[in-house]
CSV table of C-alpha atoms in Angstrom, one decimal:
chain,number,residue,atom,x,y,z
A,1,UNK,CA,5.7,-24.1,-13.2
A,2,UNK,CA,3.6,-26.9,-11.3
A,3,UNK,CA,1.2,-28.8,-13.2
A,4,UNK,CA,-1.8,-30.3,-11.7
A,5,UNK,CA,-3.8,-32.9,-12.7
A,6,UNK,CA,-7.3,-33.3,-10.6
A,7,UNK,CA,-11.2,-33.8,-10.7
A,8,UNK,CA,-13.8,-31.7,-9.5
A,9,UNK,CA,-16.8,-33.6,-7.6
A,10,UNK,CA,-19.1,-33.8,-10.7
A,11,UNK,CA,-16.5,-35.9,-12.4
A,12,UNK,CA,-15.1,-33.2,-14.8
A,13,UNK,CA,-11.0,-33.2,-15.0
A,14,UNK,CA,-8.6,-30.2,-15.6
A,15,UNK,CA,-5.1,-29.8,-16.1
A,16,UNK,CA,-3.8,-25.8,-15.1
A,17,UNK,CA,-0.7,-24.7,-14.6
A,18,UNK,CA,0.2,-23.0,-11.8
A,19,UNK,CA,1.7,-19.4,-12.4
A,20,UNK,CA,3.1,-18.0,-9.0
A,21,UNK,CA,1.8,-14.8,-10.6
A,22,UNK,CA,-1.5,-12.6,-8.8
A,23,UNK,CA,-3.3,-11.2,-11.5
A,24,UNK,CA,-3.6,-15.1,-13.0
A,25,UNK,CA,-2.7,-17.5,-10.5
A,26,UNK,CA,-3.8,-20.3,-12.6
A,27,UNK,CA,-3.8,-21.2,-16.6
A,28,UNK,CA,-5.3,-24.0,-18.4
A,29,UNK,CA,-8.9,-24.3,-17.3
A,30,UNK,CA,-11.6,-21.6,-17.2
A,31,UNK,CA,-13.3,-23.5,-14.1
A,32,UNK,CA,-10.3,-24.2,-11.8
A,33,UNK,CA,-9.0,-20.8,-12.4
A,34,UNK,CA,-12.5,-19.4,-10.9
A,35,UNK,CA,-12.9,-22.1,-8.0
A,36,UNK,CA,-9.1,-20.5,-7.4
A,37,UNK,CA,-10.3,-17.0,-7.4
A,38,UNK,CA,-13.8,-17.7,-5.6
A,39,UNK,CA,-11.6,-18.9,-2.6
A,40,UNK,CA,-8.3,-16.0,-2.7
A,41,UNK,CA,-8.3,-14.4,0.9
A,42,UNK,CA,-9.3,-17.4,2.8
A,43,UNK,CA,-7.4,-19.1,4.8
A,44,UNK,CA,-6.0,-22.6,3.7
A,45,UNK,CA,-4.0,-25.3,5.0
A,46,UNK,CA,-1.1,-25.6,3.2
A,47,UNK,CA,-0.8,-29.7,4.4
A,48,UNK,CA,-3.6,-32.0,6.1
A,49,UNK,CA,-1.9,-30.9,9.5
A,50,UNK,CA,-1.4,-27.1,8.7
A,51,UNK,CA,0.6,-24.4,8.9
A,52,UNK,CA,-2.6,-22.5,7.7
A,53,UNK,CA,-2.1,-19.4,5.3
A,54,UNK,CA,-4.0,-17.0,3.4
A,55,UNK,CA,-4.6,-18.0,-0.4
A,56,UNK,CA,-2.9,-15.8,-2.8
A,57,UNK,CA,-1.9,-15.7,-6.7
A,58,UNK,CA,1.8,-15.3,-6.0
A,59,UNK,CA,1.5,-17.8,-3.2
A,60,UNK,CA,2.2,-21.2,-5.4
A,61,UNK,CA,1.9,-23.2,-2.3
A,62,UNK,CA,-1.5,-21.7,-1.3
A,63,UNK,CA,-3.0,-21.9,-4.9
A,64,UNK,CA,-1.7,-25.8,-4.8
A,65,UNK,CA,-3.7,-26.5,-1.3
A,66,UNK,CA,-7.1,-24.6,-2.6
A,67,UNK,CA,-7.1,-27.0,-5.3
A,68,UNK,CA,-6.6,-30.0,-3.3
A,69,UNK,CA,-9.3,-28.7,-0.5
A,70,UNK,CA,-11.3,-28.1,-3.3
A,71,UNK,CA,-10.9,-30.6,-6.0
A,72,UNK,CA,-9.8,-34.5,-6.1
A,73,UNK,CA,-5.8,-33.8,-7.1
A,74,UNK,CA,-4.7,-37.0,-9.5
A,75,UNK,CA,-1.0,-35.6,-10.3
A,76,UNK,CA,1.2,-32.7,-9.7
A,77,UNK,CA,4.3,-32.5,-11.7
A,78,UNK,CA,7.1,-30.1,-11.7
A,79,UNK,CA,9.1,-28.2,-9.3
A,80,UNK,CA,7.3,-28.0,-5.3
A,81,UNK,CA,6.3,-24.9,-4.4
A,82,UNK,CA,8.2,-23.4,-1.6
A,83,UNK,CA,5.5,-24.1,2.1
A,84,UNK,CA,6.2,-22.7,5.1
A,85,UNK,CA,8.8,-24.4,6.9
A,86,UNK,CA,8.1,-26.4,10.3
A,87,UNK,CA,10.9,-26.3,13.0
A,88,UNK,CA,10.9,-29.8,14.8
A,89,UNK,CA,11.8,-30.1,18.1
């Protein structure tokens, strides 16, 4: 599991844990789990110049970039979540 490490813009921290699983996408902080929730279904950049995908629970990768749209991200530790891949050419 990825742990993340961030702040919310009234200073607060949190530490969650992110599941990979739909029914709780996130564990370790009441508030981060429903800033995660509020924003399931929207679409979400997955880095600052895209692929853009729709946030889900099982969607490590999507959960990861809600949180860092949404919050200041300190530290993320643990195995990368799979993101879409980008061909180069």
């Amino acid at each position: 599991m990825l742990t993340v490490t961030g702040a919310f813009d009234d200073g607060a921290t949190y530490t969650v844990q992110i599941t990979g699983r739909t029914d709780r996408p996130v564990i370790g902080s009441y508030r981060a789990a429903a800033l995660v929730e509020l924003h399931m279904g929207e679409n979400v950049a997955l880095s600052p110049t895209g692929p853009m995908e729709t946030a889900a629970g099982d969607n490590e990768a999507s959960v990861l970039a809600v949180l860092r749209q949404y919050t200041a991200v300190i530290e993320e530790t643990g195995p990368v979540p799979k993101a879409a891949r980008v061909i180069e050419r």
